[in-house]
Amino acid sequence: MDGERASEARSAELAGESPRGGAAGPGGSGSSSLLQADVLDLDEDEDDLEVFSKDASLMDMSSFSPMMPTSPLSMINQIKFEDEPDLKDLFITVDEPESHVTTIETFITYRIVTKTSRGEFDSSEFEVRRRYQDFLWLKGKLEEAYPTLIIPPLPEKFIVKGMVERFNDDFIETRRKALHKFLNRIADHPTLTFNEDFKVFLTAQAWELSSHKKQGPGLLSRMGQTVRAVASSMRGVKNRPEEFMEMNNFIEMFSQKINLIDKISQRIYKEEREYFDEMKEYGPIHILWSASEEDLVDTLKGVASCIDRCCKATEKRMTGLSEALLPVIHEYVLYSEMLMGVMKRRDQIQAELDSKVEALTNKKADAGLLTEEIGKLEDKVECANNALKADWERWKQNMQNDIKSAFTDTAEENIHYYEQCLATWESFLTSQTDLHLEEDSEDKL
């Protein structure tokens, strides 16, 4: 029964249907206070690495629970993300990057292997190759189809100046991992995973995908949509519901804090790299030194051995930072930008409704036509609000789990690193102490 309700809700949402009435109102008793502003409590001073406050936690997300419409039709048609299936039936892998050089451009394609047991797919396994522009197209189509759902972010098109060269092996691997996560986040989303464009992206050959892209709205239609969106954004929203005001405030605060954490994390990694590069030189220096100190040969070689083991431990810790922590933090930097875009699209829909209501009030057009348009826009606003509220809760839960896991794993890795280095030096010092005691005993005899 739950599965049927979820299917009906998803069908209604995809068809653009929504109940009339029961629209989300501003504030009300169901609008709880948002997470405190010190969720990611950082001092203004960038040198302060005290990332989280002692009395507030990023993990305490339960305080924001916006009320959903309570009319019967609204309860039936609202998006029910909590009815997600427990069994995963779509597995996607992004691998085998391949460079392509033409007379016009150089680009990278990635192999995408999809395995599924879903009946709507013609086969159980597909293999295609896609370039970055194809991922951009998919993201755009999802945003167009679901303007107030939180679409997973793509990695930036251009890399930060001074980081790595374009198409460097490290850059390609970092992008591959990000694209892999992008597709799997879509596959795990209870609504996006059933999008037809997503299915085409995973299954169509290059020429079929190219043909499918041409079936979209024409240039003039897209320009008209853009003009209307810009006009709506210029008018602004007069009465944004309180729950979305709180949501917007959260997004702004989250963006500020996560960007600062990203900056600090990158600085820590840079300093760790400089420390590692310097430490690597000390081992060979001690080996060379031992050649000129006959009485200290074993001691100096022992120090060199300890430094070498600590170097390997440091390198392992740096790998953990670059693979486990930094990508997670930076992904949520991109998420913060995506969330701002989602809020703008929601406001544009409401602004369009407000303008029609204002025109009807001032009798600037045919009342009957305006009334019909207002009815449709009210349904559209309610659908947009319900979709965002449901997806917001889901996103917060994922964010909580991802960031908690990233910092926990990093802390455990740091503890293991310090224990390993400490044990290395303690073992060396113990052996040196025993050696000196043995030499003193021999001298006494």
Short mmCIF file of C-alpha atoms in Angstrom, two decimals:
data_model
loop_
_atom_site.label_atom_id
_atom_site.label_comp_id
_atom_site.label_asym_id
_atom_site.label_seq_id
_atom_site.Cartn_x
_atom_site.Cartn_y
_atom_site.Cartn_z
CA MET A 1 0.00 0.00 0.00
CA ASP A 2 2.81 2.41 0.85
CA GLY A 3 4.49 1.61 -2.44
CA GLU A 4 1.25 2.37 -4.33
CA ARG A 5 0.86 5.71 -2.57
CA ALA A 6 4.48 6.60 -3.40
CA SER A 7 3.91 5.65 -7.04
CA GLU A 8 0.72 7.74 -7.22
CA ALA A 9 2.48 10.71 -5.63
CA ARG A 10 5.38 10.45 -8.02
CA SER A 11 3.05 10.18 -11.04
CA ALA A 12 1.10 13.23 -9.92
CA GLU A 13 4.31 15.20 -9.44
CA LEU A 14 5.74 14.19 -12.82
CA ALA A 15 2.49 15.13 -14.55
CA GLY A 16 2.60 18.54 -12.92
CA GLU A 17 -0.72 17.92 -11.11
CA SER A 18 -1.46 19.31 -7.71
CA PRO A 19 -4.49 19.88 -5.52
CA ARG A 20 -6.11 23.23 -5.36
CA GLY A 21 -6.26 24.70 -1.90
CA GLY A 22 -4.31 23.71 1.14
CA ALA A 23 -1.37 25.79 0.02
CA ALA A 24 1.42 26.25 2.46
CA GLY A 25 0.82 29.39 4.43
CA PRO A 26 3.40 31.54 6.11
CA GLY A 27 4.60 30.64 9.53
CA GLY A 28 1.91 29.20 11.74
CA SER A 29 2.29 26.96 14.72
CA GLY A 30 3.93 24.29 12.63
CA SER A 31 6.82 26.46 11.62
CA SER A 32 9.58 25.59 14.06
CA SER A 33 12.65 27.64 14.69
CA LEU A 34 15.54 26.84 12.37
CA LEU A 35 18.87 25.54 13.45
CA GLN A 36 20.77 28.08 15.50
CA ALA A 37 23.05 30.42 13.61
CA ASP A 38 26.12 28.86 15.17
CA VAL A 39 25.56 25.49 13.47
CA LEU A 40 29.09 25.68 12.10
CA ASP A 41 30.41 28.03 14.72
CA LEU A 42 33.57 29.68 13.47
CA ASP A 43 35.17 32.84 14.70
CA GLU A 44 35.64 35.60 12.15
CA ASP A 45 39.40 35.14 12.42
CA GLU A 46 40.49 32.70 9.75
CA ASP A 47 43.35 31.52 11.92
CA ASP A 48 40.87 30.01 14.37
CA LEU A 49 40.63 26.32 13.57
CA GLU A 50 38.00 25.73 16.24
CA VAL A 51 35.47 24.67 13.61
CA PHE A 52 32.53 23.48 15.67
CA SER A 53 31.10 25.21 18.72
CA LYS A 54 30.81 23.30 21.98
CA ASP A 55 27.10 23.86 22.44
CA ALA A 56 25.80 23.49 18.91
CA SER A 57 26.26 20.72 16.40
CA LEU A 58 25.82 20.38 12.69
CA MET A 59 24.31 17.00 13.44
CA ASP A 60 21.33 18.35 15.40
CA MET A 61 18.95 18.87 12.50
CA SER A 62 15.60 17.99 14.06
CA SER A 63 14.54 21.51 15.01
CA PHE A 64 13.32 22.56 11.53
CA SER A 65 10.12 20.75 10.61
CA PRO A 66 7.90 22.86 8.32
CA MET A 67 4.22 21.97 8.27
CA MET A 68 2.88 20.33 5.16
CA PRO A 69 -0.60 21.18 3.78
CA THR A 70 -3.30 19.36 5.73
CA SER A 71 -6.12 19.15 3.20
CA PRO A 72 -6.95 15.55 2.10
CA LEU A 73 -5.97 16.17 -1.52
CA SER A 74 -2.72 17.79 -0.46
CA MET A 75 -1.89 14.83 1.76
CA ILE A 76 -2.47 12.47 -1.16
CA ASN A 77 -0.50 14.43 -3.76
CA GLN A 78 2.42 15.71 -1.72
CA ILE A 79 5.75 14.10 -2.50
CA LYS A 80 6.46 11.28 -0.09
CA PHE A 81 10.21 10.86 -0.02
CA GLU A 82 9.99 8.80 3.16
CA ASP A 83 8.42 5.96 1.17
CA GLU A 84 11.72 5.18 -0.53
CA PRO A 85 12.32 1.54 -1.42
CA ASP A 86 14.77 -0.30 0.77
CA LEU A 87 16.23 -2.39 -2.05
CA LYS A 88 18.64 -0.74 -4.48
CA ASP A 89 17.88 -1.64 -8.09
CA LEU A 90 20.15 0.72 -10.03
CA PHE A 91 23.95 0.53 -9.89
CA ILE A 92 26.11 3.02 -11.78
CA THR A 93 29.88 3.13 -12.19
CA VAL A 94 31.91 5.91 -13.80
CA ASP A 95 35.41 4.80 -14.81
CA GLU A 96 38.01 4.54 -17.59
CA PRO A 97 38.54 8.21 -18.54
CA GLU A 98 39.74 8.57 -22.12
CA SER A 99 41.30 11.60 -23.78
CA HIS A 100 40.08 12.74 -27.21
CA VAL A 101 42.03 15.19 -29.36
CA THR A 102 40.48 16.83 -32.41
CA THR A 103 41.46 19.77 -34.56
CA ILE A 104 38.98 21.92 -32.62
CA GLU A 105 39.20 20.74 -29.02
CA THR A 106 40.57 18.30 -26.51
CA PHE A 107 38.19 16.62 -24.10
CA ILE A 108 37.78 13.63 -21.79
CA THR A 109 35.06 11.00 -21.96
CA TYR A 110 34.16 8.60 -19.16
CA ARG A 111 32.74 5.13 -19.37
CA ILE A 112 29.40 4.73 -17.59
CA VAL A 113 28.29 1.20 -16.74
CA THR A 114 24.72 0.77 -15.52
CA LYS A 115 23.29 -2.42 -14.04
CA THR A 116 19.61 -2.57 -13.16
CA SER A 117 16.68 -4.87 -12.50
CA ARG A 118 14.03 -2.27 -13.36
CA GLY A 119 11.38 -3.28 -15.84
CA GLU A 120 11.36 0.04 -17.71
CA PHE A 121 14.91 -0.63 -18.96
CA ASP A 122 15.29 -2.71 -22.13
CA SER A 123 18.29 -4.59 -20.73
CA SER A 124 19.90 -5.33 -17.39
CA GLU A 125 23.25 -3.74 -18.29
CA PHE A 126 24.33 -0.74 -20.36
CA GLU A 127 27.69 0.77 -21.25
CA VAL A 128 28.06 4.25 -22.75
CA ARG A 129 30.65 7.02 -22.86
CA ARG A 130 29.88 10.58 -21.83
CA ARG A 131 31.81 13.84 -21.69
CA TYR A 132 31.40 16.65 -19.17
CA GLN A 133 29.02 18.61 -21.44
CA ASP A 134 26.62 15.66 -21.36
CA PHE A 135 26.57 15.77 -17.55
CA LEU A 136 25.82 19.50 -17.74
CA TRP A 137 22.92 18.78 -20.08
CA LEU A 138 21.48 16.21 -17.68
CA LYS A 139 21.75 18.58 -14.73
CA GLY A 140 19.98 21.30 -16.74
CA LYS A 141 17.14 18.96 -17.72
CA LEU A 142 16.63 17.89 -14.11
CA GLU A 143 16.51 21.50 -12.93
CA GLU A 144 14.01 22.28 -15.68
CA ALA A 145 11.78 19.33 -14.78
CA TYR A 146 12.04 19.74 -10.98
CA PRO A 147 12.80 23.42 -10.27
CA THR A 148 12.48 23.09 -6.48
CA LEU A 149 14.12 19.73 -5.95
CA ILE A 150 17.73 19.79 -4.73
CA ILE A 151 19.72 18.49 -7.70
CA PRO A 152 23.17 17.09 -6.78
CA PRO A 153 26.00 19.44 -7.81
CA LEU A 154 28.50 18.79 -10.57
CA PRO A 155 32.22 19.53 -10.13
CA GLU A 156 33.24 22.91 -11.51
CA LYS A 157 33.87 23.09 -15.24
CA PHE A 158 37.16 24.90 -14.78
CA ILE A 159 39.64 24.19 -12.04
CA VAL A 160 40.96 26.75 -9.61
CA LYS A 161 43.94 28.61 -11.00
CA GLY A 162 47.22 27.36 -9.58
CA MET A 163 45.85 24.04 -8.30
CA VAL A 164 46.60 21.58 -11.11
CA GLU A 165 46.94 21.70 -14.85
CA ARG A 166 43.89 20.92 -16.92
CA PHE A 167 43.65 17.21 -17.78
CA ASN A 168 46.32 16.38 -15.24
CA ASP A 169 45.89 12.77 -14.06
CA ASP A 170 45.00 13.89 -10.55
CA PHE A 171 42.41 16.34 -11.87
CA ILE A 172 40.84 13.71 -14.14
CA GLU A 173 40.61 11.22 -11.28
CA THR A 174 39.10 13.82 -8.95
CA ARG A 175 36.52 14.74 -11.57
CA ARG A 176 35.74 11.06 -12.27
CA LYS A 177 34.96 10.47 -8.60
CA ALA A 178 32.76 13.58 -8.48
CA LEU A 179 30.84 12.52 -11.61
CA HIS A 180 30.42 9.03 -10.15
CA LYS A 181 28.92 10.52 -6.98
CA PHE A 182 26.70 12.87 -9.02
CA LEU A 183 25.07 10.01 -10.92
CA ASN A 184 24.70 7.79 -7.87
CA ARG A 185 23.08 10.57 -5.86
CA ILE A 186 20.53 10.93 -8.67
CA ALA A 187 20.03 7.15 -8.74
CA ASP A 188 19.38 7.16 -4.97
CA HIS A 189 16.90 10.05 -5.16
CA PRO A 190 13.28 8.81 -4.94
CA THR A 191 12.07 11.15 -7.72
CA LEU A 192 15.06 12.01 -9.91
CA THR A 193 15.94 8.35 -10.40
CA PHE A 194 12.79 7.82 -12.54
CA ASN A 195 13.39 10.81 -14.81
CA GLU A 196 13.25 9.92 -18.50
CA ASP A 197 16.23 12.11 -19.43
CA PHE A 198 18.29 10.35 -16.77
CA LYS A 199 17.36 7.00 -18.30
CA VAL A 200 18.34 8.24 -21.78
CA PHE A 201 21.63 9.55 -20.41
CA LEU A 202 22.47 6.11 -18.98
CA THR A 203 21.38 4.00 -21.94
CA ALA A 204 21.51 5.91 -25.26
CA GLN A 205 24.45 5.73 -27.58
CA ALA A 206 26.17 8.98 -28.54
CA TRP A 207 24.13 9.62 -31.69
CA GLU A 208 20.88 8.75 -29.89
CA LEU A 209 21.70 11.15 -27.06
CA SER A 210 22.52 13.90 -29.57
CA SER A 211 19.16 13.34 -31.28
CA HIS A 212 17.34 13.36 -27.94
CA LYS A 213 18.91 16.68 -26.97
CA LYS A 214 17.49 18.30 -30.11
CA GLN A 215 13.94 17.35 -29.08
CA GLY A 216 13.92 19.94 -26.28
CA PRO A 217 12.31 23.40 -26.48
CA GLY A 218 13.68 25.72 -29.13
CA LEU A 219 15.89 28.73 -28.60
CA LEU A 220 12.99 31.22 -28.67
CA SER A 221 11.05 29.21 -26.11
CA ARG A 222 14.06 29.03 -23.78
CA MET A 223 14.65 32.76 -24.21
CA GLY A 224 11.02 33.43 -23.31
CA GLN A 225 11.32 31.35 -20.17
CA THR A 226 14.51 33.18 -19.22
CA VAL A 227 12.88 36.59 -19.74
CA ARG A 228 9.90 35.62 -17.59
CA ALA A 229 12.20 34.28 -14.87
CA VAL A 230 14.26 37.47 -14.87
CA ALA A 231 11.12 39.60 -14.74
CA SER A 232 9.80 37.59 -11.79
CA SER A 233 13.10 37.86 -9.94
CA MET A 234 13.15 41.61 -10.51
CA ARG A 235 9.68 41.96 -9.00
CA GLY A 236 10.70 39.91 -5.99
CA VAL A 237 8.46 38.12 -3.51
CA LYS A 238 6.31 40.27 -1.28
CA ASN A 239 5.14 37.66 1.21
CA ARG A 240 7.55 34.74 1.35
CA PRO A 241 6.24 32.17 3.89
CA GLU A 242 8.07 32.22 7.20
CA GLU A 243 9.31 28.64 6.82
CA PHE A 244 11.08 29.58 3.58
CA MET A 245 12.49 32.71 5.18
CA GLU A 246 14.04 30.46 7.82
CA MET A 247 15.24 28.07 5.15
CA ASN A 248 16.87 30.92 3.23
CA ASN A 249 18.57 32.21 6.39
CA PHE A 250 19.91 28.73 7.06
CA ILE A 251 21.28 28.45 3.52
CA GLU A 252 23.08 31.78 3.79
CA MET A 253 24.63 30.86 7.14
CA PHE A 254 25.50 27.35 5.97
CA SER A 255 27.16 28.73 2.83
CA GLN A 256 29.29 31.12 4.86
CA LYS A 257 30.44 28.46 7.33
CA ILE A 258 31.02 25.60 4.87
CA ASN A 259 33.05 27.89 2.58
CA LEU A 260 35.25 28.85 5.53
CA ILE A 261 35.66 25.20 6.54
CA ASP A 262 36.60 24.36 2.96
CA LYS A 263 39.20 27.14 2.96
CA ILE A 264 40.66 25.98 6.28
CA SER A 265 40.72 22.33 5.16
CA GLN A 266 42.56 23.24 1.97
CA ARG A 267 45.09 25.24 3.99
CA ILE A 268 45.65 22.36 6.40
CA TYR A 269 46.24 20.00 3.49
CA LYS A 270 48.68 22.45 1.88
CA GLU A 271 50.66 22.82 5.12
CA GLU A 272 50.65 19.05 5.58
CA ARG A 273 52.07 18.66 2.06
CA GLU A 274 54.84 21.16 2.79
CA TYR A 275 55.66 19.36 6.05
CA PHE A 276 55.78 16.01 4.24
CA ASP A 277 58.06 17.33 1.47
CA GLU A 278 60.45 18.74 4.04
CA MET A 279 60.44 15.63 6.23
CA LYS A 280 61.31 13.40 3.27
CA GLU A 281 64.69 15.09 3.02
CA TYR A 282 65.71 14.32 6.62
CA GLY A 283 66.03 10.55 6.17
CA PRO A 284 68.71 10.69 3.44
CA ILE A 285 70.48 13.49 5.35
CA HIS A 286 70.84 11.27 8.43
CA ILE A 287 72.09 8.38 6.27
CA LEU A 288 74.79 10.64 4.80
CA TRP A 289 75.63 11.94 8.26
CA SER A 290 76.13 8.41 9.57
CA ALA A 291 78.90 7.84 7.01
CA SER A 292 81.05 10.42 8.77
CA GLU A 293 80.24 9.44 12.37
CA GLU A 294 81.50 5.94 13.13
CA ASP A 295 80.33 6.03 16.75
CA LEU A 296 76.82 7.13 15.78
CA VAL A 297 76.20 4.98 12.72
CA ASP A 298 73.47 2.81 14.29
CA THR A 299 71.83 5.73 16.04
CA LEU A 300 71.68 7.93 12.95
CA LYS A 301 70.44 5.09 10.76
CA GLY A 302 67.81 4.37 13.38
CA VAL A 303 66.66 8.00 13.27
CA ALA A 304 66.54 7.82 9.46
CA SER A 305 64.42 4.67 9.67
CA CYS A 306 61.98 6.33 12.08
CA ILE A 307 61.68 9.37 9.84
CA ASP A 308 60.99 7.11 6.86
CA ARG A 309 58.20 5.28 8.68
CA CYS A 310 56.68 8.58 9.84
CA CYS A 311 56.83 9.85 6.25
CA LYS A 312 54.84 6.87 5.07
CA ALA A 313 52.28 7.39 7.83
CA THR A 314 52.02 11.08 6.93
CA GLU A 315 51.51 10.27 3.28
CA LYS A 316 48.73 7.85 4.19
CA ARG A 317 47.05 10.50 6.32
CA MET A 318 47.28 13.02 3.47
CA THR A 319 45.62 10.50 1.16
CA GLY A 320 42.81 10.18 3.68
CA LEU A 321 42.36 13.95 3.76
CA SER A 322 42.32 14.28 -0.02
CA GLU A 323 39.95 11.35 -0.58
CA ALA A 324 37.65 11.37 2.46
CA LEU A 325 37.41 14.88 3.89
CA LEU A 326 38.20 17.51 1.24
CA PRO A 327 35.81 16.18 -1.46
CA VAL A 328 32.92 15.97 1.01
CA ILE A 329 33.44 19.51 2.28
CA HIS A 330 33.80 20.91 -1.23
CA GLU A 331 30.72 19.05 -2.46
CA TYR A 332 28.65 20.81 0.17
CA VAL A 333 30.18 24.13 -0.86
CA LEU A 334 28.68 23.39 -4.29
CA TYR A 335 25.46 22.24 -2.64
CA SER A 336 25.15 25.61 -0.91
CA GLU A 337 25.25 27.29 -4.33
CA MET A 338 22.65 24.84 -5.65
CA LEU A 339 20.36 25.58 -2.70
CA MET A 340 20.49 29.31 -3.42
CA GLY A 341 19.41 28.54 -7.00
CA VAL A 342 16.53 26.37 -5.77
CA MET A 343 15.29 29.18 -3.50
CA LYS A 344 15.43 31.64 -6.40
CA ARG A 345 13.37 29.32 -8.60
CA ARG A 346 10.79 28.86 -5.85
CA ASP A 347 10.56 32.62 -5.40
CA GLN A 348 10.15 33.12 -9.15
CA ILE A 349 7.13 30.79 -9.17
CA GLN A 350 5.56 32.63 -6.26
CA ALA A 351 6.39 36.04 -7.77
CA GLU A 352 4.56 35.06 -10.95
CA LEU A 353 1.50 34.16 -8.86
CA ASP A 354 1.73 37.43 -6.91
CA SER A 355 1.83 39.45 -10.13
CA LYS A 356 -1.33 37.74 -11.44
CA VAL A 357 -3.15 38.32 -8.14
CA GLU A 358 -2.11 41.97 -8.25
CA ALA A 359 -3.33 42.30 -11.84
CA LEU A 360 -6.68 40.78 -10.87
CA THR A 361 -6.98 43.15 -7.92
CA ASN A 362 -6.28 46.14 -10.15
CA LYS A 363 -8.47 44.72 -12.94
CA LYS A 364 -5.73 45.10 -15.51
CA ALA A 365 -6.93 42.15 -17.61
CA ASP A 366 -9.86 39.83 -18.21
CA ALA A 367 -11.00 38.62 -14.77
CA GLY A 368 -12.10 35.17 -15.94
CA LEU A 369 -8.80 34.43 -17.69
CA LEU A 370 -6.79 35.74 -14.74
CA THR A 371 -8.78 33.63 -12.28
CA GLU A 372 -8.01 30.50 -14.28
CA GLU A 373 -4.31 31.36 -14.50
CA ILE A 374 -4.18 32.13 -10.78
CA GLY A 375 -5.72 28.74 -10.01
CA LYS A 376 -3.05 26.97 -12.05
CA LEU A 377 -0.28 29.02 -10.47
CA GLU A 378 -1.59 28.29 -6.97
CA ASP A 379 -1.31 24.58 -7.75
CA LYS A 380 2.18 25.13 -9.17
CA VAL A 381 3.29 27.04 -6.06
CA GLU A 382 1.92 24.35 -3.77
CA CYS A 383 3.68 21.60 -5.73
CA ALA A 384 6.93 23.59 -5.66
CA ASN A 385 6.67 24.25 -1.93
CA ASN A 386 5.85 20.65 -1.04
CA ALA A 387 8.66 19.30 -3.22
CA LEU A 388 11.21 21.65 -1.65
CA LYS A 389 10.10 20.97 1.93
CA ALA A 390 10.25 17.21 1.48
CA ASP A 391 13.58 17.29 -0.34
CA TRP A 392 14.98 19.75 2.23
CA GLU A 393 14.50 17.25 5.05
CA ARG A 394 16.08 14.51 2.98
CA TRP A 395 19.06 16.72 2.05
CA LYS A 396 19.65 17.73 5.66
CA GLN A 397 19.73 14.09 6.73
CA ASN A 398 22.23 13.22 4.00
CA MET A 399 24.35 16.26 4.87
CA GLN A 400 24.34 15.27 8.53
CA ASN A 401 25.49 11.73 7.75
CA ASP A 402 28.11 12.76 5.18
CA ILE A 403 29.81 15.44 7.26
CA LYS A 404 29.66 13.41 10.47
CA SER A 405 31.20 10.42 8.71
CA ALA A 406 33.92 12.54 7.04
CA PHE A 407 35.05 14.19 10.25
CA THR A 408 34.78 10.98 12.29
CA ASP A 409 36.90 9.06 9.77
CA THR A 410 39.44 11.89 9.69
CA ALA A 411 39.65 11.96 13.50
CA GLU A 412 40.15 8.20 13.65
CA GLU A 413 42.82 8.41 10.95
CA ASN A 414 44.62 11.16 12.89
CA ILE A 415 44.55 9.12 16.09
CA HIS A 416 45.98 6.12 14.25
CA TYR A 417 48.66 8.34 12.68
CA TYR A 418 49.83 9.77 16.00
CA GLU A 419 49.79 6.37 17.67
CA GLN A 420 51.86 4.90 14.84
CA CYS A 421 54.44 7.70 14.94
CA LEU A 422 54.61 7.59 18.74
CA ALA A 423 55.13 3.83 18.73
CA THR A 424 57.89 4.20 16.13
CA TRP A 425 59.87 6.69 18.19
CA GLU A 426 59.20 4.91 21.51
CA SER A 427 60.53 1.68 20.04
CA PHE A 428 63.65 3.47 18.80
CA LEU A 429 64.27 5.22 22.13
CA THR A 430 63.76 1.96 24.04
CA SER A 431 66.29 0.18 21.86
CA GLN A 432 68.77 3.03 22.32
CA THR A 433 68.28 2.97 26.09
CA ASP A 434 68.82 -0.79 26.23
CA LEU A 435 71.94 -0.42 24.09
CA HIS A 436 73.42 2.23 26.39
CA LEU A 437 72.62 0.15 29.50
CA GLU A 438 74.31 -2.84 27.91
CA GLU A 439 77.40 -0.75 27.04
CA ASP A 440 77.58 0.66 30.60
CA SER A 441 77.35 -2.85 32.02
CA GLU A 442 80.20 -4.03 29.82
CA ASP A 443 82.36 -1.05 30.83
CA LYS A 444 81.87 -1.85 34.53
CA LEU A 445 82.93 -5.44 33.99
#
